[in-house]
Coordinates of C-alpha atoms and ligand atoms in Angstrom, one line a residue:
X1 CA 4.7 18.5 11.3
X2 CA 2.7 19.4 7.9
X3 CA 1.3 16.1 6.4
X4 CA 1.9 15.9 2.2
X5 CA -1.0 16.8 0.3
X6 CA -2.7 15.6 -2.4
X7 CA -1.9 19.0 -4.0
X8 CA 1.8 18.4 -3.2
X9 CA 2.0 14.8 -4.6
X10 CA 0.5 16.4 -8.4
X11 CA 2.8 18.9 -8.8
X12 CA 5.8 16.5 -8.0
X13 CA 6.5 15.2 -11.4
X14 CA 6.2 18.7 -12.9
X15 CA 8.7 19.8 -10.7
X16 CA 10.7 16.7 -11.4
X17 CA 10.7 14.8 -8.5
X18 CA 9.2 11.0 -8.5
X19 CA 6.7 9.7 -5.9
X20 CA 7.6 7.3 -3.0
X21 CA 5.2 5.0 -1.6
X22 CA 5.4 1.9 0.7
X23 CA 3.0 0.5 2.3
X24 CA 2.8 0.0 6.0
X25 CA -0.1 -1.5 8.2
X26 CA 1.1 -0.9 11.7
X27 CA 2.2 2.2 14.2
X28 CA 5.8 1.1 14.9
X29 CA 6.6 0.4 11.0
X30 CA 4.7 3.7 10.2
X31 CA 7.1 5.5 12.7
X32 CA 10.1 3.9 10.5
X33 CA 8.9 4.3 7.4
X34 CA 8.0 8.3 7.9
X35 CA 10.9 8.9 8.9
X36 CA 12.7 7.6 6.3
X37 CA 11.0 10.2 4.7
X38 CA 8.8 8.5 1.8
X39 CA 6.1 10.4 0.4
X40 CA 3.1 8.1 0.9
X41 CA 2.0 5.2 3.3
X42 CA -0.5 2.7 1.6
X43 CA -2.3 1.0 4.1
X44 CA -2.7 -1.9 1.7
X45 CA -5.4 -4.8 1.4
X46 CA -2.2 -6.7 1.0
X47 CA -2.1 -7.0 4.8
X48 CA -4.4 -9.7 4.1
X49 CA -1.6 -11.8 3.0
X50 CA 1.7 -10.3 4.5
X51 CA 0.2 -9.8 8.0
X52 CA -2.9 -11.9 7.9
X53 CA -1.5 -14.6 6.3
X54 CA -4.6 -15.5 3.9
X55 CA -4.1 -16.8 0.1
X56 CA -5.1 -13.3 -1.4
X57 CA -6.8 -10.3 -0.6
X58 CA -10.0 -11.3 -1.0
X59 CA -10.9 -12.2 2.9
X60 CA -9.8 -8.7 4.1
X61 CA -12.7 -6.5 6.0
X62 CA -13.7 -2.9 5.8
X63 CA -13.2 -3.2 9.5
X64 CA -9.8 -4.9 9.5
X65 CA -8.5 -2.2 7.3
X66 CA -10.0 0.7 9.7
X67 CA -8.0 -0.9 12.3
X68 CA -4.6 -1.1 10.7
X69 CA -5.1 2.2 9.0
X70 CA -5.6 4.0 12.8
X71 CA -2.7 2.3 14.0
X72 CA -0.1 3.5 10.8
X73 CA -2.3 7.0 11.5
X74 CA -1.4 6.9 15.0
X75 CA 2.7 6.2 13.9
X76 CA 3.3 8.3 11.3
X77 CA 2.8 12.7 11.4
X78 CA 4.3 13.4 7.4
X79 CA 3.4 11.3 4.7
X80 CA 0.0 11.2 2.8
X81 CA -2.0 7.9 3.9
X82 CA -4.6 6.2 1.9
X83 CA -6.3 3.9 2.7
X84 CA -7.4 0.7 0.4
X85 CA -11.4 0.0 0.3
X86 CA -11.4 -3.9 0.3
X87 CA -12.9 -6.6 -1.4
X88 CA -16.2 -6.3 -0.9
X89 CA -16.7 -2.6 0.4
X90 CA -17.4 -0.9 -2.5
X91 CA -18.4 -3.2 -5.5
X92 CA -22.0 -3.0 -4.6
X93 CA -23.0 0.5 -5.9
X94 CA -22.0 4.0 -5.6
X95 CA -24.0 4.4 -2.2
X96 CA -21.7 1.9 -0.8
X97 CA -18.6 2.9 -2.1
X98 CA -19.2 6.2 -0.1
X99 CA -20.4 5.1 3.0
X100 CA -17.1 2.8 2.6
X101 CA -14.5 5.7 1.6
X102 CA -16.3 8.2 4.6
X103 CA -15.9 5.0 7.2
X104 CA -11.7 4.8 6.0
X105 CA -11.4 8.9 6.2
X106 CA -13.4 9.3 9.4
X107 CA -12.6 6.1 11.6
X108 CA -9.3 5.4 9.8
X109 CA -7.6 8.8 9.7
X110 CA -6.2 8.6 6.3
X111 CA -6.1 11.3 3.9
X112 CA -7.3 9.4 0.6
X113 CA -8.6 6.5 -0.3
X114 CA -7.4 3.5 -3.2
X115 CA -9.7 1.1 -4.9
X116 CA -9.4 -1.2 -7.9
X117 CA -11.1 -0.8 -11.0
X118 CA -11.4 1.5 -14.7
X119 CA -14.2 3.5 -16.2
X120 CA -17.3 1.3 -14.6
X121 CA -16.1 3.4 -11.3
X122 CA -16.3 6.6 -12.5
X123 CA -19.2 8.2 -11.5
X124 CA -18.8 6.9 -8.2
X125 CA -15.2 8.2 -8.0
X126 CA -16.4 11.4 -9.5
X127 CA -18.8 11.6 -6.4
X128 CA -16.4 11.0 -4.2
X129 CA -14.2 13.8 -5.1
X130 CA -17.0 15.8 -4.8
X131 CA -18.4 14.6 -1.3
X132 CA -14.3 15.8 -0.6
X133 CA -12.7 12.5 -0.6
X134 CA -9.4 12.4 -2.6
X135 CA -9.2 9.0 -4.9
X136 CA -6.0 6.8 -6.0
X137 CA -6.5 4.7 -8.8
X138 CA -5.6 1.2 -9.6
X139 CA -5.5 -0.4 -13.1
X140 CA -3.2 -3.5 -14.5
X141 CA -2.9 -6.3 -12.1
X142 CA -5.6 -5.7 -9.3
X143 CA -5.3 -8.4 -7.1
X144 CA -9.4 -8.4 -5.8
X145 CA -9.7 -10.0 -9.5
X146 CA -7.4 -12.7 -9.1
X147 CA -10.2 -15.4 -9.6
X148 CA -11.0 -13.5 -13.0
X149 CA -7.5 -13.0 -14.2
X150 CA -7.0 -16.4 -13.4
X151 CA -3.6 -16.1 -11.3
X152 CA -1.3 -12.9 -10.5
X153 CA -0.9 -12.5 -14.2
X154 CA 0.9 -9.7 -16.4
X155 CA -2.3 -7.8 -17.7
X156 CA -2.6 -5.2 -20.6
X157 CA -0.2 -7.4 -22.6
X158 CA -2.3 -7.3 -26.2
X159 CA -2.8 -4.3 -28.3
X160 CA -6.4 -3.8 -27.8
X161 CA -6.6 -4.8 -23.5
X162 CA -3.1 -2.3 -23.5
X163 CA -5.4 0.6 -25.7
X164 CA -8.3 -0.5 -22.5
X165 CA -6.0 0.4 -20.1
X166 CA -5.3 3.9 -21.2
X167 CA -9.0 4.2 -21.4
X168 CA -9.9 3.5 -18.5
X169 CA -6.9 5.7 -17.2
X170 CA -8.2 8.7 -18.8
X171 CA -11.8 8.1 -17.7
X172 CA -10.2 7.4 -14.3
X173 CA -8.6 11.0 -14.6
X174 CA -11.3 12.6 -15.3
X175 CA -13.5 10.9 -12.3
X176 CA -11.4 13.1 -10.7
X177 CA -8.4 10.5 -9.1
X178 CA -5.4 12.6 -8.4
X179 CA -2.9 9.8 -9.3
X180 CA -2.7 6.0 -10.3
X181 CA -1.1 2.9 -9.6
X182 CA 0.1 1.2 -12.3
X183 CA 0.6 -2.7 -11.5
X184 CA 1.7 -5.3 -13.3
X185 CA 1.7 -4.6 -17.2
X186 CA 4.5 -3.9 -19.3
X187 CA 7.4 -1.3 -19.3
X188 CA 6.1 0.4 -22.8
X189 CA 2.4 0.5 -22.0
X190 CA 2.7 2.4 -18.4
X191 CA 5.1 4.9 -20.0
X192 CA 2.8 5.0 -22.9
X193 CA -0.1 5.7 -20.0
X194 CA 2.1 8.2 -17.9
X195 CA 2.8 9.7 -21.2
X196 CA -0.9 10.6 -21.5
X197 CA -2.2 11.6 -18.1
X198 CA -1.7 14.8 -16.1
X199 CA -2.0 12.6 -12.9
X200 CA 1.5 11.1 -11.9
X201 CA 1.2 7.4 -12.3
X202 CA 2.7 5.1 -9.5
X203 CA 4.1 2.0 -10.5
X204 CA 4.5 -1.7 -9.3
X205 CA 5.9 -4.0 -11.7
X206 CA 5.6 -1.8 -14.3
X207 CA 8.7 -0.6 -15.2
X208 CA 10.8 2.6 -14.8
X209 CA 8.7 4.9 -16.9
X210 CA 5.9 5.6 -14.2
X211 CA 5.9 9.2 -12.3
X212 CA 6.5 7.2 -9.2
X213 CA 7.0 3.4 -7.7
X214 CA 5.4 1.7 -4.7
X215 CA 6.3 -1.9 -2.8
X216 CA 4.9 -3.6 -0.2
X217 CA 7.4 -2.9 2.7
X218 CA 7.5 -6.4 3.7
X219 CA 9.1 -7.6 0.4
X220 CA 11.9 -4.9 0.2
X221 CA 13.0 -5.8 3.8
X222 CA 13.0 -9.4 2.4
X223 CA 11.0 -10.3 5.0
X224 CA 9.7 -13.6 3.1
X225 CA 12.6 -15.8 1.6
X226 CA 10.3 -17.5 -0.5
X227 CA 8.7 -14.7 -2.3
X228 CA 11.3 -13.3 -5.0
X229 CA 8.8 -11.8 -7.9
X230 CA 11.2 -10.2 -10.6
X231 CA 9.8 -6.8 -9.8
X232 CA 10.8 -6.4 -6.1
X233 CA 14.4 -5.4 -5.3
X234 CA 14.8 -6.4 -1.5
X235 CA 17.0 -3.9 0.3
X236 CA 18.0 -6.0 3.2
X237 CA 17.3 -9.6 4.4
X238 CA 15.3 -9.2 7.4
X239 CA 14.2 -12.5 7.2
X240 CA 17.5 -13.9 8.1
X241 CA 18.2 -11.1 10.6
X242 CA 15.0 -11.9 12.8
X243 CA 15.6 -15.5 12.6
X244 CA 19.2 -15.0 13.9
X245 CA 18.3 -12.9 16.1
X246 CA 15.6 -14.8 17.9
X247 CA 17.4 -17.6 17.6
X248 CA 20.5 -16.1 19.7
X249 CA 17.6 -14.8 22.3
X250 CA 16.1 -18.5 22.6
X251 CA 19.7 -19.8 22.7
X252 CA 20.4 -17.6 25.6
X253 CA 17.5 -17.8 27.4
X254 CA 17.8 -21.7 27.6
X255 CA 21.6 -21.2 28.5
X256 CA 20.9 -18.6 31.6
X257 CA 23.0 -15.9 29.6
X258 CA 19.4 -14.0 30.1
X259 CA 18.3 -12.3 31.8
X260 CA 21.3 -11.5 34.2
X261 CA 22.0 -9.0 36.9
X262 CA 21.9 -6.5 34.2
X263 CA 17.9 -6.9 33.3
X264 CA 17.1 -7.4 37.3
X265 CA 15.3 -5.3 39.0
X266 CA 15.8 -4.7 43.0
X267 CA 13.7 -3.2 46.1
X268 CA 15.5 -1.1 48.1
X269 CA 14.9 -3.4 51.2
Ligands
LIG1 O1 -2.6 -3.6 -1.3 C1 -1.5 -3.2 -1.8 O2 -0.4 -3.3 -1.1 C2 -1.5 -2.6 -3.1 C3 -0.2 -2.2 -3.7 C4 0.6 -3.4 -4.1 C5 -0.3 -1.3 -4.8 O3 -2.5 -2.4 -3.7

């Protein structure tokens, strides 16, 4: 099976067709999810708070992510995986935001990388591309900032931090990226932004005007009750339907309705 290209992903808003991406961090969800056909698999640094369980993304390794992106490499054969450089892996300088990107491509098997940040990356990202590595963007609400933003805030809401973002957008387009999420800011300002890039624009929160839309996997299966953030639309309510269900296996399994005959296993003497 041919895995979707970089190449592929570009040319699908000028032929019309809008981006899916999810993001997955395991082999068995990355089987699902590929073949429910979406376009990308972000192996996010939000594992550090849907699978980890920490506060933010902050805590999350280079090596962690290597590890999940293998496993979602080793599950899915179609879509275009990229990989997100952590906190911490590439902030440092442009010698360590390559050694970072090589170690997610190499040891990680993904096709691309993500990483946070506007025009004070570009040179790096511009090296990347040429040292071969294909670069995702992400400008509005990036979550490795969360300390600076003070809280998971709406960004890009004034006139002048809005005219920033498409700044940093182009400069981020001309680095080289070859698309960009778009997370967290209002409706008007990523269409405005989409508006005026060649590179599709992803969004998250950020309206219906981006080239395509991404969502962590675990809030559209509703997998958290609690977390209900006006931009997710859960598509099912898994969170009820693993409780029920291990809660009918516990119930039987303290009854003696299992394991029976059924799930036995005999010798033939
Ligand atoms: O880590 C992540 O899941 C992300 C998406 C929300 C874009 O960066």
């Amino acid at each position: 099976m041919k895995r979707i290209t970089t190449t592929q992903l570009r040319r699908k808003p000028r032929d019309g067709e809008r981006i899916v991406m999810v993001t997955c961090y395991d082999a068995t969800f990355a089987r699902l999810v590929d073949e429910a056909n979406v376009d990308v698999i972000l192996i996010g640094d939000s594992l550090g708070m849907v699978v980890q369980g920490h506060e933010n993304t902050l805590p999350v390794t280079l090596d962690e992510m290597i590890y999940h992106c293998r496993a979602v490499a080793r599950g899915a054969q179609r879509a275009h995986l990229v990989g997100d450089l952590p906190f911490g892996s590439y902030q440092a300088g442009t010698e360590q935001l390559i050694q970072s990107a090589a170690r997610l491509l190499k040891e990680g098997g993904v096709q691309s990388v993500k990483l946070e940040g506007g025009a004070e990356y570009a040179d790096g990202i511009a090296k990347l591309v040429r040292a071969g590595i294909p670069v995702m963007g992400h400008l509005g609400l990036t979550p490795q900032s969360v300390h600076q933003m003070g809280g998971y805030r709406v960004q890009a809401k004034s006139q002048s931090a809005a005219d920033k973002l498409l700044a940093d957008a182009v400069a981020l387009q001309e680095a080289g990226c070859f698309s960009l999420v778009l997370e967290g800011i209002p409706a008007p300002v990523a269409e405005r932004v989409t508006a005026a890039l060649e590179i599709p624009t992803i969004g998250i929160g950020a309206g219906v005007g981006c080239a395509g839309q991404v969502l962590v996997l675990y809030d559209l299966l509703g997998l958290d009750e609690r977390f209900a953030p006006k931009f997710v639309k859960k598509y099912d309510n898994l969170h009820r339907r693993v409780v029920d269900a291990v809660s009918a296996y516990a119930t039987e399994v303290r009854s003696g309705a299992f394991p029976t005959e059924e799930h036995s296993h005999y010798t033939s003497h």
